[in-house]
Structure formats: C-alpha cells, structure tokens
Coordinates of C-alpha atoms in Angstrom, one line a residue:
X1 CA -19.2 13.8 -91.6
X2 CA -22.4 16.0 -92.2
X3 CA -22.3 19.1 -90.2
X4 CA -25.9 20.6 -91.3
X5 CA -27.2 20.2 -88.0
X6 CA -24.2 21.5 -86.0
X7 CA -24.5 24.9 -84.3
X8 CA -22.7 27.9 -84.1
X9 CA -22.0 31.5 -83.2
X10 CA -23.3 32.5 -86.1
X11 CA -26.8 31.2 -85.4
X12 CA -26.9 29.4 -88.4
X13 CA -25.8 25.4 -89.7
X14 CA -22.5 24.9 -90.7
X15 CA -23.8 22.8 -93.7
X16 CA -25.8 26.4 -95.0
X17 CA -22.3 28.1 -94.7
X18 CA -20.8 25.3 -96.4
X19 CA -22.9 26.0 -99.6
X20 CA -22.1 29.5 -99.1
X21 CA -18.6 28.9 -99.5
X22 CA -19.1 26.3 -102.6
X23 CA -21.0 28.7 -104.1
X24 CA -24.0 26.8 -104.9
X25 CA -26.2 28.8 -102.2
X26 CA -28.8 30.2 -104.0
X27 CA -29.4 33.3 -101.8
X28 CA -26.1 33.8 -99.7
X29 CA -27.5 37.3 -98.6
X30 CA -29.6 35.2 -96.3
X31 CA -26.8 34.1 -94.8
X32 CA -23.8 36.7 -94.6
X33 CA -24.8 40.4 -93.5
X34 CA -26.8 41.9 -90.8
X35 CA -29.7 39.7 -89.8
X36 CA -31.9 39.8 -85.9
X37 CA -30.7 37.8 -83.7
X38 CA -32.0 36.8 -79.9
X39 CA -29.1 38.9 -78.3
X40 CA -28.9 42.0 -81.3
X41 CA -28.0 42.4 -84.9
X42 CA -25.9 39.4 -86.1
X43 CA -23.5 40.2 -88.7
X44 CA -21.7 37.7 -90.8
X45 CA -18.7 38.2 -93.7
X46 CA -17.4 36.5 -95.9
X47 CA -13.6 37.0 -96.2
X48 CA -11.8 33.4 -96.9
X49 CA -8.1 33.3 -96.0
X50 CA -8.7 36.4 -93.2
X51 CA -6.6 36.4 -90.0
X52 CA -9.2 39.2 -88.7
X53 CA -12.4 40.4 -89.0
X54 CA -13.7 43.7 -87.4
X55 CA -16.7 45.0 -87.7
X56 CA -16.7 49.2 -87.5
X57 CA -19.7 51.3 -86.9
X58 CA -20.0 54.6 -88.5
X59 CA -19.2 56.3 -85.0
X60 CA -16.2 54.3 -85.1
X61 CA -16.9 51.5 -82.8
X62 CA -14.9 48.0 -83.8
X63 CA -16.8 44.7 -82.9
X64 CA -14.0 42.0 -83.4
X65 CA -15.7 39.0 -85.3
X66 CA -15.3 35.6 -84.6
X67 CA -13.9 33.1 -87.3
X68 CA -16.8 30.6 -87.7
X69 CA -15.9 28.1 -90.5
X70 CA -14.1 28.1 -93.8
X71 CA -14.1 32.1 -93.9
X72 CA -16.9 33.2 -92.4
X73 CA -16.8 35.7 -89.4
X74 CA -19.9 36.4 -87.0
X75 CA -20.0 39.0 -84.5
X76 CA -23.7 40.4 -82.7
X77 CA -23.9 44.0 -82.1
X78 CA -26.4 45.5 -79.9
X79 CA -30.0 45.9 -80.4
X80 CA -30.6 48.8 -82.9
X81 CA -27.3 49.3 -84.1
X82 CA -27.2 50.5 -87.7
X83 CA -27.2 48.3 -90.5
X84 CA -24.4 50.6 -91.7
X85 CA -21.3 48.9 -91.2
X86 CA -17.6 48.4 -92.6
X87 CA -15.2 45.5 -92.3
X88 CA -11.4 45.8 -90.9
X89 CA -9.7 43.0 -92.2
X90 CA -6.1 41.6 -91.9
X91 CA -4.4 38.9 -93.7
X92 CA -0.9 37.0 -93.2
X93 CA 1.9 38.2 -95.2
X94 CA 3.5 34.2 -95.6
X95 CA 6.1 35.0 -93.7
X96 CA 4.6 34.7 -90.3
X97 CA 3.3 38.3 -90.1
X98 CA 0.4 40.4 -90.8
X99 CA -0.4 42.9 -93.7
X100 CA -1.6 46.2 -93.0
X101 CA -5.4 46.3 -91.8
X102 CA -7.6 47.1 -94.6
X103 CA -11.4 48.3 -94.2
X104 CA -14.0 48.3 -96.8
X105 CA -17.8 47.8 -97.3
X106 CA -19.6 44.6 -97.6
X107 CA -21.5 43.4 -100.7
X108 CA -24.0 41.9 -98.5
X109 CA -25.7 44.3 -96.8
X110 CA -27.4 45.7 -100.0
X111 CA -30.7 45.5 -101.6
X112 CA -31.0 43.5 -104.5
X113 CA -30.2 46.0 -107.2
X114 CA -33.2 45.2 -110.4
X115 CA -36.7 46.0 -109.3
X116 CA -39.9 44.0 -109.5
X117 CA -40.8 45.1 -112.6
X118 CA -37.4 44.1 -113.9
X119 CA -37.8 40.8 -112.8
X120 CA -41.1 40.3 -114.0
X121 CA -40.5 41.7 -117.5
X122 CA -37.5 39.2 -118.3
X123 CA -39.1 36.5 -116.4
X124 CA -42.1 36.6 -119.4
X125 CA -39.3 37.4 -121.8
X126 CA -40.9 40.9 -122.5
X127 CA -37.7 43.1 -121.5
X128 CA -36.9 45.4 -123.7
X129 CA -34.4 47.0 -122.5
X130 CA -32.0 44.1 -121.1
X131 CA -28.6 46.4 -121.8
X132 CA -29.8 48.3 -118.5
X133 CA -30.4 45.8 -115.9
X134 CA -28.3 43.3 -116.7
X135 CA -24.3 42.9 -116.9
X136 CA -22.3 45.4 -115.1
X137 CA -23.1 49.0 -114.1
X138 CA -21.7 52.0 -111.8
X139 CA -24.5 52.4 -109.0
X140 CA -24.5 54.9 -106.5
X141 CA -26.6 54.3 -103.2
X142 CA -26.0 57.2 -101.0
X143 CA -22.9 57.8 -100.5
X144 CA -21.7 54.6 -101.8
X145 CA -20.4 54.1 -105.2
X146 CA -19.8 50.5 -106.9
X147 CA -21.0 48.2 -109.6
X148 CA -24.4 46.3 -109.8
X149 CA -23.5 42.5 -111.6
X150 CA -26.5 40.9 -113.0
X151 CA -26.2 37.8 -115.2
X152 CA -29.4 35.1 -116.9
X153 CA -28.3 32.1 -116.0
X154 CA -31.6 30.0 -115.5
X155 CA -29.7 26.7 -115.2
X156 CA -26.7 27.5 -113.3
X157 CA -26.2 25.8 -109.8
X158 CA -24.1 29.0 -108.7
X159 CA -22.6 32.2 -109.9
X160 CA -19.3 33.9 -108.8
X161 CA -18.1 37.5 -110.2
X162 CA -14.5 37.8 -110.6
X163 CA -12.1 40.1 -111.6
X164 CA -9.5 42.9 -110.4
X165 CA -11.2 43.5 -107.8
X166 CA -10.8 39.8 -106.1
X167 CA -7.7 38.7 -107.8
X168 CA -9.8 36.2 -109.7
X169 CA -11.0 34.4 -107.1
X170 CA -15.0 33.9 -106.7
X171 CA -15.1 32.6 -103.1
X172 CA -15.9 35.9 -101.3
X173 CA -18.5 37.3 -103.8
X174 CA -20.9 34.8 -104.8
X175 CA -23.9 35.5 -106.3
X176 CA -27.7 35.3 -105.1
X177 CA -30.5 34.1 -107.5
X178 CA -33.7 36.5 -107.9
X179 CA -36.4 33.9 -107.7
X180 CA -37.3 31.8 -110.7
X181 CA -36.1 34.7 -113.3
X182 CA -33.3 32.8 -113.9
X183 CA -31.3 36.0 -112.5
X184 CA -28.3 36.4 -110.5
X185 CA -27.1 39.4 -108.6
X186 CA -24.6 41.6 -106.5
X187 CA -23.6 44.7 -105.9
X188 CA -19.7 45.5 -105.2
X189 CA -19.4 48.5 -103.5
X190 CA -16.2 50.6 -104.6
X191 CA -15.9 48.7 -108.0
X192 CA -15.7 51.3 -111.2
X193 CA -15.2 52.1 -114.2
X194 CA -12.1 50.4 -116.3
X195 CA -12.1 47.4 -114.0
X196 CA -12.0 43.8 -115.9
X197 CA -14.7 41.4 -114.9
X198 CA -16.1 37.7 -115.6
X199 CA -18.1 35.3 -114.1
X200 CA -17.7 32.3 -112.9
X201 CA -21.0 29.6 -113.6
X202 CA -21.2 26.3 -111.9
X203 CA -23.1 24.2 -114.9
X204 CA -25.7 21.5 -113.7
X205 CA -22.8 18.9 -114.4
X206 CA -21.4 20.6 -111.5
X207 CA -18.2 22.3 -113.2
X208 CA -17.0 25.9 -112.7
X209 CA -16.5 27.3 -115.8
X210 CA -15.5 32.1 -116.8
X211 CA -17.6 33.5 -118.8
X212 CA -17.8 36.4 -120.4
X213 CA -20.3 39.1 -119.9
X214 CA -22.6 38.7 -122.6
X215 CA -24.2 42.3 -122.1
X216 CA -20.8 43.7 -121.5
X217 CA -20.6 47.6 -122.4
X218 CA -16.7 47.1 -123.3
X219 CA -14.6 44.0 -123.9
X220 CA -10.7 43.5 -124.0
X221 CA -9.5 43.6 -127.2
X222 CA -8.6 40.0 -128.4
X223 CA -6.9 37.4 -128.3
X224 CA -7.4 38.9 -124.3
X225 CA -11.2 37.9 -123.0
X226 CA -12.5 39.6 -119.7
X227 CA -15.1 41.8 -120.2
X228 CA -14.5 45.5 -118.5
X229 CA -16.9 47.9 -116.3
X230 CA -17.4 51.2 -118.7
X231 CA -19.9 53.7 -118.4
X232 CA -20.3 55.8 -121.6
X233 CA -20.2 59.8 -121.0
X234 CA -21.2 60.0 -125.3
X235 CA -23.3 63.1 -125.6
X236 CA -25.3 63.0 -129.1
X237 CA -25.5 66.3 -130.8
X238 CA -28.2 65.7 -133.6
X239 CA -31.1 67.5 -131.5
X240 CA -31.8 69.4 -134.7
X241 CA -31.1 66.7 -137.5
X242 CA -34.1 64.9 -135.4
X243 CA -36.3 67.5 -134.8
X244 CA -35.9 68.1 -138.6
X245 CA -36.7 64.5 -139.6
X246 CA -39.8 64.6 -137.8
X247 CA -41.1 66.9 -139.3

C-alpha cells in the first residue's frame, strides 16, 4: 500500500522517509535534522533499531522523540531553540532489557562540508586538487571533531558510509548528493583517525554493492580491503635542498 500521502508527526510523508531509509533519497538532510515547523524547530533522527530517542539541548534539557516509522524519531522544540543538539539513545539488550543510554551528535545537522568552488571545479572536471575534498578527512567545526566522507559517484541511486563506526551497517548514515556534481557527502561527527571505512553504492541496477575509497589516504594491508581514516603529521625537512634548486 503506498503511504506517500500519509501524514505524520514528523511533518513530512511516510513515503519521503521510506526513501530515507532505502537509502535512495538524494538529499536526506532535507529530511532528518532540525528544520521550522508551524509549532517550533522540528527535529528528526535517524537511529533504526532504537528503543529511545531524546533530544538534549546544550543547557541540558531532554525532548523525548517520538518513533515515527522504520527508525526515524521526531520531536518539536520551541521556537528559537538552538540548532545545537545531541541525541540520548537506548537500544534493547535481546534479552528483554535495555542497554545503557548513550548520547552523541547527529550527522545531520551539518553543513555540507566541500564549498562552491569545489563543486564547481569537479563538476567541469578542472579539480586539481581532488585528494583534499574528496574521500575521508578529520574536520573540526568548533568544538566538534569528526570525519568529512565525500565520494564521485555520478550514477549511483544512493550512497551509505560504513565502517567501525556503524558496525557495517549503512542504514543510519546515508549519504546526500551535492547537485548534479555527481558528489555525495556527510560528515560524522566523533569519527577519527585509524577508523576502517567503505561505502556502500546502490548501482542503477538497483544492487548495493562496498566499495573501497578510491582517494583513500591509507588502505588495509591485503588480502584485508576497507580503506582507513589517516591524517598524515609528515613534516618535510628539505627547505634548503629547495631553496638551493631554485636558484
């Protein structure tokens, strides 16, 4: 039964958060995060298989969410609350109880993480400098640290990043597509250095298939095939052999 035209707390149709959670949504940041709302600041997460979802302030105030469908959680705040948030999430244990609440940040209440010119550049094929915008790098946006995940995949129905980080499983970090670059995007906050990564690509023939980071800094070392977050701290020391060979 189609559900695209069936209502919710979230303020959005069920058949948008459907694509969301198939991953085939080509800008789920429209979707999950803080967006207006008639009654305040509507916040939606992603956390598939959650018991709970709690959305905590920076002064400490907890908005319990309310499970929408398949794994998505919507709670509105009031007008001119903060953008700023964390999640409180708790998960069953599969023996009829309840893990230990854990609280971290959420991917999608960031700013897409290349710039204009970025975009532009690669989408004329002009970049020349593709090793720093695109695969996996250590960002740090005020106070928060993570990794910024960009992959070219111009014919790709979706993009999922997995790894460490989500046990593997794409569902709660799908990608968003950057207009017609052919670029996908998202920013993990408190991902870093040493963790192993893929991504996940849904081909136009509509199978999932883990690839490998082709502008991976570091790679496991074969037969093993994830590629890994490193930032190099190399400092070169041949100031003088340069200054030399200029002249």
């Amino acid at each position: 039964m189609s559900m695209v035209s069936q209502q919710n707390p979230a303020g959005i149709s069920l058949g948008e958060i459907d694509r969301v959670i198939a991953g085939t949504h080509h800008d789920p940041h429209s979707i999950l995060g803080a967006h207006p709302g008639p009654d305040g600041v509507i916040v939606r997460v992603l956390r598939p298989l959650a018991k709970s979802v709690t959305v905590v302030l920076p002064d400490g105030q907890r908005f319990p969410a309310e499970h929408v469908h398949e794994g998505v959680f919507a709670v509105t705040l009031p007008a001119g609350q903060t953008p700023d948030y964390r999640v409180a999430v708790t998960y069953a244990d599969g023996n009829g109880g309840t893990l230990p609440e854990t609280i971290a940040d959420d991917p999608y209440r960031f700013l897409p993480t290349l710039g204009e010119m970025d975009l532009h550049l690669i989408g004329e094929g002009r970049h020349e400098n593709l090793w720093q915008v695109l695969g996996a790098h250590v960002r740090q946006y005020g106070p928060v640290t993570g990794t910024a995940f960009a992959v070219w995949a111009p014919n790709a129905r979706g993009v999922r990043v997995i790894g460490d980080f989500n046990h593997w499983d794409g569902r709660g970090h799908p990608m968003r597509s950057l207009g017609g670059t052919g670029v996908w995007e998202l920013f993990v906050p408190d991902v870093g250095d040493g963790t192993h990564y893929k991504f996940d690509v849904a081909a136009p023939d509509g199978q999932w298939r883990r690839k490998a980071d082709p502008m991976a800094n570091l790679a496991e070392r074969p037969p093993a095939t994830a590629s890994v977050i490193y930032t190099s701290r190399y400092e070169w020391g041949d100031g003088e052999w340069l200054a030399a060979r200029s002249r």
